[in-house]
CSV table of C-alpha atoms in Angstrom, one decimal:
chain,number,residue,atom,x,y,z
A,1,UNK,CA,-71.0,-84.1,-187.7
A,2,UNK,CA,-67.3,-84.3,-187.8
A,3,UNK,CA,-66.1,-88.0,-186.8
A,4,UNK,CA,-62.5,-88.8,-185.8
A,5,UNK,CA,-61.4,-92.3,-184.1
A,6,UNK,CA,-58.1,-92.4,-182.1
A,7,UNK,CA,-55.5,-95.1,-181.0
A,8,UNK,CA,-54.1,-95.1,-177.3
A,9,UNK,CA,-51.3,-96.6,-179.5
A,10,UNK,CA,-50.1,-93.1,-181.2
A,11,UNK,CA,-48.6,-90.7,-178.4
A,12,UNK,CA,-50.7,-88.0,-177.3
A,13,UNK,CA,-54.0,-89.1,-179.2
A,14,UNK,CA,-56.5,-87.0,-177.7
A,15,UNK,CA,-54.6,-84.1,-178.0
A,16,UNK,CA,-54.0,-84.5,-181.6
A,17,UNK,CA,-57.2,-85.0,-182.6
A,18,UNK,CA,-58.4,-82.2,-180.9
A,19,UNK,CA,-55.5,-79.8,-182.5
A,20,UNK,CA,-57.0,-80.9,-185.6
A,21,UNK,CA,-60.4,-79.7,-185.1
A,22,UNK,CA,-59.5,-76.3,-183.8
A,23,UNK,CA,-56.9,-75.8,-186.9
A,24,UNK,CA,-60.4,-76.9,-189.4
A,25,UNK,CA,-62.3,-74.7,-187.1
A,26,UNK,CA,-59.8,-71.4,-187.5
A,27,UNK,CA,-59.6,-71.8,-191.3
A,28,UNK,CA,-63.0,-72.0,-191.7
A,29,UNK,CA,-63.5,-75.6,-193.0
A,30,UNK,CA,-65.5,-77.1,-190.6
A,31,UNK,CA,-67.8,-74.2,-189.2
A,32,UNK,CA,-68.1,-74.0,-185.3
A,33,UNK,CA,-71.5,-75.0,-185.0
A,34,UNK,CA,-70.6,-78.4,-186.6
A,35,UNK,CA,-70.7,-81.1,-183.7
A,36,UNK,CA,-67.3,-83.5,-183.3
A,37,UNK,CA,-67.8,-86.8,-182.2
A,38,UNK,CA,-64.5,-88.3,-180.6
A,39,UNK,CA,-64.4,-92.0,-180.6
A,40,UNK,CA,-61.7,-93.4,-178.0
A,41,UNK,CA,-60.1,-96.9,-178.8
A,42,UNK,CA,-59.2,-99.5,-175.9
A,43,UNK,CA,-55.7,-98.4,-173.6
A,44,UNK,CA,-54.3,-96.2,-172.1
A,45,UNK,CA,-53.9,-92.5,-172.9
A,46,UNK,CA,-51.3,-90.7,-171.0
A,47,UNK,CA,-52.2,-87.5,-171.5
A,48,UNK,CA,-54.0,-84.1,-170.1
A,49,UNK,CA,-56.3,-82.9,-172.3
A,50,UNK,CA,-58.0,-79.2,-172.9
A,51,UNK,CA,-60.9,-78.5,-174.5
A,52,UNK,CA,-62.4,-74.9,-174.9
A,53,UNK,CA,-64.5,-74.7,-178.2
A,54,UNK,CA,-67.9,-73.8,-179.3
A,55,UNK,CA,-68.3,-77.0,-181.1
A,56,UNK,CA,-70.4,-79.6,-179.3
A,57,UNK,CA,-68.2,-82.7,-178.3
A,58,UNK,CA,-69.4,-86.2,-178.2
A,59,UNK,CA,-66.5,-88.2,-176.7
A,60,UNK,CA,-66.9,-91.9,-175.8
A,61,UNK,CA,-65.1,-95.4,-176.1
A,62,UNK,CA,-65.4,-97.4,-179.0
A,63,UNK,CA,-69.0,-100.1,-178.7
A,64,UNK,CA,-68.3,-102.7,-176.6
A,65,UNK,CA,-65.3,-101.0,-174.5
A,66,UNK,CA,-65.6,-100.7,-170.9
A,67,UNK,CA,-64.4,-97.5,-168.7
A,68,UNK,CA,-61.8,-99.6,-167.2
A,69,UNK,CA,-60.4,-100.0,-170.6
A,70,UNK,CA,-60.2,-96.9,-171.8
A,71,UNK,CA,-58.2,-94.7,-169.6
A,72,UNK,CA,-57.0,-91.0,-170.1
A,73,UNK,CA,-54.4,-90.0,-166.6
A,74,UNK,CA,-51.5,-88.7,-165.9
A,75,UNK,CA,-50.1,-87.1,-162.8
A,76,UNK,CA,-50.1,-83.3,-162.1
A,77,UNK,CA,-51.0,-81.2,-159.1
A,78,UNK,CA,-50.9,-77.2,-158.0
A,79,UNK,CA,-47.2,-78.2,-156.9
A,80,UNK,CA,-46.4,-79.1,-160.6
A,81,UNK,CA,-49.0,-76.2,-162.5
A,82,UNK,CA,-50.7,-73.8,-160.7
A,83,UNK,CA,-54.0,-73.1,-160.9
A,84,UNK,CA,-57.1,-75.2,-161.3
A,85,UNK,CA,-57.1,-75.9,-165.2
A,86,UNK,CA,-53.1,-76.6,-165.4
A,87,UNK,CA,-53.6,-79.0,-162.9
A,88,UNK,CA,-56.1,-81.5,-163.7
A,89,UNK,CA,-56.4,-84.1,-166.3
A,90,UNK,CA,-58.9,-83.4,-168.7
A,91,UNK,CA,-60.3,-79.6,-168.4
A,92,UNK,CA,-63.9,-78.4,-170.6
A,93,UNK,CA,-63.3,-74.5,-170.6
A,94,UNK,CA,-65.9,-71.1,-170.5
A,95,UNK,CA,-66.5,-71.6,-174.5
A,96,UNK,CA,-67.7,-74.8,-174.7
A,97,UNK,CA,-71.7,-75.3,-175.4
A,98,UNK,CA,-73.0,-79.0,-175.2
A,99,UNK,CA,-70.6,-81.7,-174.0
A,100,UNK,CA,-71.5,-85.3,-173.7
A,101,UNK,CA,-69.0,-88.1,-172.5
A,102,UNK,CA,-69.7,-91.3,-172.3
A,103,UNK,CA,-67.7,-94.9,-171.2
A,104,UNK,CA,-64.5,-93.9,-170.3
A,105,UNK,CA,-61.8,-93.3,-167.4
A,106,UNK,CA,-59.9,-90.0,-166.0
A,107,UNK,CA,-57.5,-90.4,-163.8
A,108,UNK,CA,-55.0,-88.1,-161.8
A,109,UNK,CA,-52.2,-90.4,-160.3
A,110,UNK,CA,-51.1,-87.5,-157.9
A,111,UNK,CA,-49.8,-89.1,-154.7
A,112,UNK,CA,-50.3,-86.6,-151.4
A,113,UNK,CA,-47.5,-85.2,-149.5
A,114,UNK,CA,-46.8,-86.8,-146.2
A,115,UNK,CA,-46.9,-83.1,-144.6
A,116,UNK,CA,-49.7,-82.2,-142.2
A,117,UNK,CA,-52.5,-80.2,-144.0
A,118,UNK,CA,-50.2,-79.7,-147.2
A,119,UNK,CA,-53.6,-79.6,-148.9
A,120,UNK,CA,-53.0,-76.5,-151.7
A,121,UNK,CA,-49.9,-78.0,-153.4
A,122,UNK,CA,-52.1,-81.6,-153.4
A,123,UNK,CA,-54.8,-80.3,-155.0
A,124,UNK,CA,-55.0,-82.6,-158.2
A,125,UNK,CA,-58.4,-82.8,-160.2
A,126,UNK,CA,-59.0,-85.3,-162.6
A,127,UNK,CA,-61.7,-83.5,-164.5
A,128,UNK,CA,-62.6,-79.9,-164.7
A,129,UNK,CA,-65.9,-78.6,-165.7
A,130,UNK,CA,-65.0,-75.0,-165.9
A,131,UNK,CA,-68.4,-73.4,-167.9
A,132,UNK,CA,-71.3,-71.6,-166.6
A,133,UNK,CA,-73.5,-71.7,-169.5
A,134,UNK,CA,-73.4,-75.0,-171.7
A,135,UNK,CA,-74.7,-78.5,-170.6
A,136,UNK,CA,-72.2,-81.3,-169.5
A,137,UNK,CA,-73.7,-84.9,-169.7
A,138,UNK,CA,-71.2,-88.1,-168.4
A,139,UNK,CA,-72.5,-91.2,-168.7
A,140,UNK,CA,-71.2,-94.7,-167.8
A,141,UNK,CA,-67.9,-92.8,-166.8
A,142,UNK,CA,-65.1,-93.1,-164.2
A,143,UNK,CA,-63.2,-90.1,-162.1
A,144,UNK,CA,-60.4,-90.9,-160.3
A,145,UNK,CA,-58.5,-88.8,-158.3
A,146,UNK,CA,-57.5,-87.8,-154.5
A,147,UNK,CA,-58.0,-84.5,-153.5
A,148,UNK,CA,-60.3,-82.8,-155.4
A,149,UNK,CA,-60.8,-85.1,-157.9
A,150,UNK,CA,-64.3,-83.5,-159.9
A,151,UNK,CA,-64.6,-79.5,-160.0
A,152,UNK,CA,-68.2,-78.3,-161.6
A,153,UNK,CA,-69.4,-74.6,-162.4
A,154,UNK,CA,-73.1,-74.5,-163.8
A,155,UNK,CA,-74.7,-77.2,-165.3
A,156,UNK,CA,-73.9,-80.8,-165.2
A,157,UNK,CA,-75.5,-84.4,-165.2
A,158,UNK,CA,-73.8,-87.7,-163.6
A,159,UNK,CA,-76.0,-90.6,-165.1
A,160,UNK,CA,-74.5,-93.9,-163.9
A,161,UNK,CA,-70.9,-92.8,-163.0
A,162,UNK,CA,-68.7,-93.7,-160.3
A,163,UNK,CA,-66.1,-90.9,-158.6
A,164,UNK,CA,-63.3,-91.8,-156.0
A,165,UNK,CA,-61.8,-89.4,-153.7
A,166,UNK,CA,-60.6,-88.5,-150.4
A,167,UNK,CA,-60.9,-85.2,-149.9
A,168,UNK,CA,-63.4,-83.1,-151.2
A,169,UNK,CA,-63.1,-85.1,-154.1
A,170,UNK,CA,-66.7,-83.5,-155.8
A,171,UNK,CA,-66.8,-80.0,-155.7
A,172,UNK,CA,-67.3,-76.7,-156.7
A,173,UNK,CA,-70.1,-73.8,-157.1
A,174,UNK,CA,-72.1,-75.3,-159.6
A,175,UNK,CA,-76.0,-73.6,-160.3
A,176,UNK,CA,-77.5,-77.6,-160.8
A,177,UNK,CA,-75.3,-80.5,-160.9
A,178,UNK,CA,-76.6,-83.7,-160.6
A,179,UNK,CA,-75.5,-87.2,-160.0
A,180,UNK,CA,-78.0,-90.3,-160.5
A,181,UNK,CA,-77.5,-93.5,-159.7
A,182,UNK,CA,-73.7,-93.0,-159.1
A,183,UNK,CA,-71.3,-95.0,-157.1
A,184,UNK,CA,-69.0,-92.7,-155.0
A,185,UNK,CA,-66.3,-94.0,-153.1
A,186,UNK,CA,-64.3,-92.2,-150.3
A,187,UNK,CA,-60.4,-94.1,-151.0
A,188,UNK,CA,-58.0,-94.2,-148.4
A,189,UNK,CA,-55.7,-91.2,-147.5
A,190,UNK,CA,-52.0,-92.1,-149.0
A,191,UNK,CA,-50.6,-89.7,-146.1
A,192,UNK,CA,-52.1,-92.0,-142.9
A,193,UNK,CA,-54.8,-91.6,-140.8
A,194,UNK,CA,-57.0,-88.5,-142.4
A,195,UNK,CA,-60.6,-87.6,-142.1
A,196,UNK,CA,-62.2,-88.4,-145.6
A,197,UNK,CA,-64.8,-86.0,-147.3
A,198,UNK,CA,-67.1,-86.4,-150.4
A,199,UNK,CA,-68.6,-83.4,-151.1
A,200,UNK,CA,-67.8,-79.5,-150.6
A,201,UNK,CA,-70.3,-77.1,-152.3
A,202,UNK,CA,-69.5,-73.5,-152.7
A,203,UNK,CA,-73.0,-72.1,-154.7
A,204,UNK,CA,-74.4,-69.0,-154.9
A,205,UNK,CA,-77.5,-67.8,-153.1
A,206,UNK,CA,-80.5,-69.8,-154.8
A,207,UNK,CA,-78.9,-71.8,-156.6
A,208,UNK,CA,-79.9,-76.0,-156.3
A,209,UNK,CA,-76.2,-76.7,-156.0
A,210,UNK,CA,-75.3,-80.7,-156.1
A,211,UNK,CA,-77.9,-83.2,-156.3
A,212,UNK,CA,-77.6,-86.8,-155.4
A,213,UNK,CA,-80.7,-89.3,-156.5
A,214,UNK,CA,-80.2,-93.4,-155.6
A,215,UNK,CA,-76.3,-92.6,-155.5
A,216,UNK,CA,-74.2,-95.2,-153.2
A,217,UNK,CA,-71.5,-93.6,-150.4
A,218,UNK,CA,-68.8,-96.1,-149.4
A,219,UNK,CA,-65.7,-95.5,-147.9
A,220,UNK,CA,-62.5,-97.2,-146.7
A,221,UNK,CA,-62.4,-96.9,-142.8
A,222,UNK,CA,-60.0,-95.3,-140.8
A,223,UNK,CA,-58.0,-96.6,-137.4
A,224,UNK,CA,-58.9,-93.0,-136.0
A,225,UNK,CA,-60.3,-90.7,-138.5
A,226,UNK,CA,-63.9,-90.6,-139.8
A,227,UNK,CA,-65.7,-90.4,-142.9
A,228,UNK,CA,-68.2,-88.1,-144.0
A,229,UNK,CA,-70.4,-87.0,-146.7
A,230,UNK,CA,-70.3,-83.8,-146.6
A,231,UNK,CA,-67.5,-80.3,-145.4
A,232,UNK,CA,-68.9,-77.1,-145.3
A,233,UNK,CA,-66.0,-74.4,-146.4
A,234,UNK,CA,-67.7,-72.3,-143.1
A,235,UNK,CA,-67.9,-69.1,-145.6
A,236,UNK,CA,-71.4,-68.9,-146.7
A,237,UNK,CA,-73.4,-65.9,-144.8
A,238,UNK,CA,-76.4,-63.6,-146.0
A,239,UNK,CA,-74.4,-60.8,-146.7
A,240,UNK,CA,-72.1,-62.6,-149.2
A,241,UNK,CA,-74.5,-63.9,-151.4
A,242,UNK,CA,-72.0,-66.7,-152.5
A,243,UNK,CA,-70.0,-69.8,-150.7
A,244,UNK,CA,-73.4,-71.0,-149.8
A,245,UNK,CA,-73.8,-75.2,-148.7
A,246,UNK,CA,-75.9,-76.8,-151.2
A,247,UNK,CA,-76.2,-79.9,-151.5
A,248,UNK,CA,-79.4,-82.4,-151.5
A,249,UNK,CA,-79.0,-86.3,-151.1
A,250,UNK,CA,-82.2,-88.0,-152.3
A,251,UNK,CA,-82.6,-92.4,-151.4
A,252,UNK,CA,-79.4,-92.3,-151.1
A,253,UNK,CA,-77.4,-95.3,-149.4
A,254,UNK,CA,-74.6,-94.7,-147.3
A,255,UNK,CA,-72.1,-96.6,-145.5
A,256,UNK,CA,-72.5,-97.5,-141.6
A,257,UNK,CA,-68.8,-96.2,-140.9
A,258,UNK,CA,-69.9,-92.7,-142.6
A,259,UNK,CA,-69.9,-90.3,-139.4
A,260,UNK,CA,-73.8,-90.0,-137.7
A,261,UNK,CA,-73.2,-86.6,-138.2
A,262,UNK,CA,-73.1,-86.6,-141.7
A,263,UNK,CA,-71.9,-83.1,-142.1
A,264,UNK,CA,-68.0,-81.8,-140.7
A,265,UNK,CA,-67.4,-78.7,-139.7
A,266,UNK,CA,-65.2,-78.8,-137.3
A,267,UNK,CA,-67.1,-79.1,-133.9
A,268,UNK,CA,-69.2,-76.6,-134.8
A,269,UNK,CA,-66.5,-73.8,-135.2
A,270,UNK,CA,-67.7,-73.4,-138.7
A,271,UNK,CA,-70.8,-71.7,-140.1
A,272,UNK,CA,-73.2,-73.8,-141.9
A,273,UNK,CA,-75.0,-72.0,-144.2
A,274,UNK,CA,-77.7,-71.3,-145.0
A,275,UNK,CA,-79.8,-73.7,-142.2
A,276,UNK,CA,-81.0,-76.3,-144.7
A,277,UNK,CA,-84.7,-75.7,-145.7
A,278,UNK,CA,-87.0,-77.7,-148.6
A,279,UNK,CA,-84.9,-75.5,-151.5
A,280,UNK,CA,-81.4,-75.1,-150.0
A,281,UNK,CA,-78.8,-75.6,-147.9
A,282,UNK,CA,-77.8,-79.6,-147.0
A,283,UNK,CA,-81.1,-81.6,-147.4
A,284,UNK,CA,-81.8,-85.9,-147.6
A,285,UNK,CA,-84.9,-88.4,-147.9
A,286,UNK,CA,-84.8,-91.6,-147.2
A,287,UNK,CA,-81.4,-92.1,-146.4
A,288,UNK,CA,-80.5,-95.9,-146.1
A,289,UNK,CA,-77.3,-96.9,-143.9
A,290,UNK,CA,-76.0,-100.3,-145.6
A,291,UNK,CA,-73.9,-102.7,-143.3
A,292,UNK,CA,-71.0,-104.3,-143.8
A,293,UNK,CA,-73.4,-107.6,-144.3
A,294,UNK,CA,-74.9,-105.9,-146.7
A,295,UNK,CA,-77.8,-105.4,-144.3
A,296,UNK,CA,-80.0,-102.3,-145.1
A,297,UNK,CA,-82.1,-100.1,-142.8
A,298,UNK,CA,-83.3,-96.6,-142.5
A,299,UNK,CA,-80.8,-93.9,-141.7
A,300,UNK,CA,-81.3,-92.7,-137.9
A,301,UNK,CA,-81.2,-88.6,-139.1
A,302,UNK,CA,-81.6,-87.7,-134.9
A,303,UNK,CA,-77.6,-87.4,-134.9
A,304,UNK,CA,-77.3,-85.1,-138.3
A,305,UNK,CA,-75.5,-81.7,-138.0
A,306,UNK,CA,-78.3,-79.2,-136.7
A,307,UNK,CA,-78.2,-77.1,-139.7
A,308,UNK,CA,-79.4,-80.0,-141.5
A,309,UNK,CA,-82.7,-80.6,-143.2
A,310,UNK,CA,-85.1,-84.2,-143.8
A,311,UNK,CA,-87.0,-83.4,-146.3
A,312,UNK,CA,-91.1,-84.5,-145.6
A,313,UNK,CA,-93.0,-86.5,-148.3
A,314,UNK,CA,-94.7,-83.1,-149.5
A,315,UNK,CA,-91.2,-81.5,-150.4
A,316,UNK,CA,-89.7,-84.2,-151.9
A,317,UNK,CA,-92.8,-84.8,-154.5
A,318,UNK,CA,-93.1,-81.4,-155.3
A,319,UNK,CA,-89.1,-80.8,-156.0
A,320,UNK,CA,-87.4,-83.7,-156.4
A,321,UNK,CA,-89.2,-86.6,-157.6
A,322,UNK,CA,-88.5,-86.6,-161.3
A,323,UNK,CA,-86.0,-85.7,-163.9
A,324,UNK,CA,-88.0,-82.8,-164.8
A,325,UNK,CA,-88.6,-81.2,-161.2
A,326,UNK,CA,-84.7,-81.3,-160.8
A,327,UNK,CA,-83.6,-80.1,-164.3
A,328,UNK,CA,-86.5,-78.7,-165.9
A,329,UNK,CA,-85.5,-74.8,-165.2
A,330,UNK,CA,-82.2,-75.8,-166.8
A,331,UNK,CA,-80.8,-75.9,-170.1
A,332,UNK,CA,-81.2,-79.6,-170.2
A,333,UNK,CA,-85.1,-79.4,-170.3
A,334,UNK,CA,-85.2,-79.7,-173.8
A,335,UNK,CA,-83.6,-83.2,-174.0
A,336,UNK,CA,-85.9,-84.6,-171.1
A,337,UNK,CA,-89.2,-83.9,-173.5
């Protein structure tokens, strides 16, 4: 294993380092099977950061450093660099294999325009997962952003991490990404009064799509505007075969100001597909709504959008109960033996 350490004291750390390795990776001195382990000291690192090599990546903070004080952001947007891997902070391309990141904070600083639906020039990821074959595991990590703040293609695992957003802040058309015992938070809108969104899925047909297990929803009310946990992009159909909702929210909590209906799409103008079923489309068990006491209580599902599934005792047990059922047809069934 090839072990560097870097100092949020030397400009453009990250980037360095990772220079490095691909110039001992193109000369042939470190072969590119060899996996890099990237340790991150305390600060701040003002920087975006690219990575798009076969070599598996290990990149944490330094023992005993909190995500809060270890911080990779900077601020960029479609307005500044188009396209979805010039804008964002910290971008894993279509060569990487096995990426694990652990303990640390990405964050896009992008401000919204104050212009009505100005939403393509505002998109501003904080973290692109832009692979549809390797495994991405974060752990004890933090994503910041506004709009669009997490993008994931095929396979990915959220253990323990917290994501903030406004606007359709985790998304993508990922085949099984999955967030356990998460903290997402839907942030104020810098523009005003705007509806708030966590989750957009765009999948294709058959695939498990996002998957949220004992994660916590809160959001920052609005005078006028209303929260939810879901959007539907209203493109999925059975003759495309692609844009399809999926998205599954297992003992999840969610807070009391989240819409009843869960699920936008715009008064019903859009389509909401596929109709949620035990495999796909937008699915929940055992829902809690939390109070702003604190108070807990089962989530009254009678108001969800009508495309929406509850998933009995018999589906949940046979699909979603463990680790395994959710990620043992994926390539991370080898690390859950």
């Amino acid at each position: 294993m090839l072990e560097l350490t870097v100092n949020a004291k030397s400009p453009a750390a990250i980037t360095a380092a990772l220079k490095k390795i691909r110039e001992m990776v193109s000369t042939g001195a470190v072969e590119k099977t060899v996996p890099v382990h990237i340790l991150l000291g305390p600060g701040i690192y003002r920087e975006s950061i690219r990575y798009n090599m076969a070599n598996p990546l290990i990149m944490e903070s330094t023992a005993g450093t909190s995500a809060d004080k270890c911080v990779v952001k900077a601020d960029n947007c479609e307005a500044f660099h188009s396209g979805r891997e010039n804008r964002a902070i910290f971008v894993l391309g279509p060569n990487v294999t096995n990426i694990t990141l652990r303990n640390f904070t990405i964050e896009n600083l992008h401000l919204k325009s104050v212009q009505l639906k100005n939403t393509k020039p505002d998109g501003a990821e904080a973290f692109v997962w832009n692979n549809d074959t390797g495994t991405l595991l974060a752990e004890g990590m933090s994503f910041i952003g506004r709009q669009n703040t997490i993008y994931v293609k095929g396979f990915s695992w959220f253990l323990n991490c917290s994501v903030t957003g406004d606007t359709d802040f985790i998304y993508g058309e990922p085949e099984t990404s999955f967030f356990e015992n998460c903290s997402i938070n839907i942030r104020e809108d810098n523009r005003g009064d705007f509806n708030g969104y966590a989750v957009k899925a765009r999948s294709a047909e058959g695939k498990k799509g996002f998957i949220f297990s004992s994660c916590t929803f809160t959001g920052e009310s609005r005078p006028k505007a209303q929260l939810y946990a879901y959007r539907t992009a209203g493109l999925g159909s059975a003759e495309s075969k692609k844009d399809f909702d999926a998205a599954v929210f297992l003992n999840c909590k969610i807070g009391e100001n989240f819409n009843s209906d869960f699920v936008w799409d715009d008064d019903l103008v859009l389509n909401v597909y596929p109709r949620g079923n035990a495999l796909s489309g937008i699915r929940e068990y055992k829902t809690v709504c939390v109070a702003s006491d604190g108070t807990e209580s089962p989530a009254d599902t009678s108001r969800r959008n009508v495309k929406c599934y509850t998933l009995t005792d018999d589906d949940y047990f046979k699909y979603y109960a463990s680790r395994y059922l959710i990620l043992g047809e994926t390539p991370f069934a080898a690390s859950l033996d």
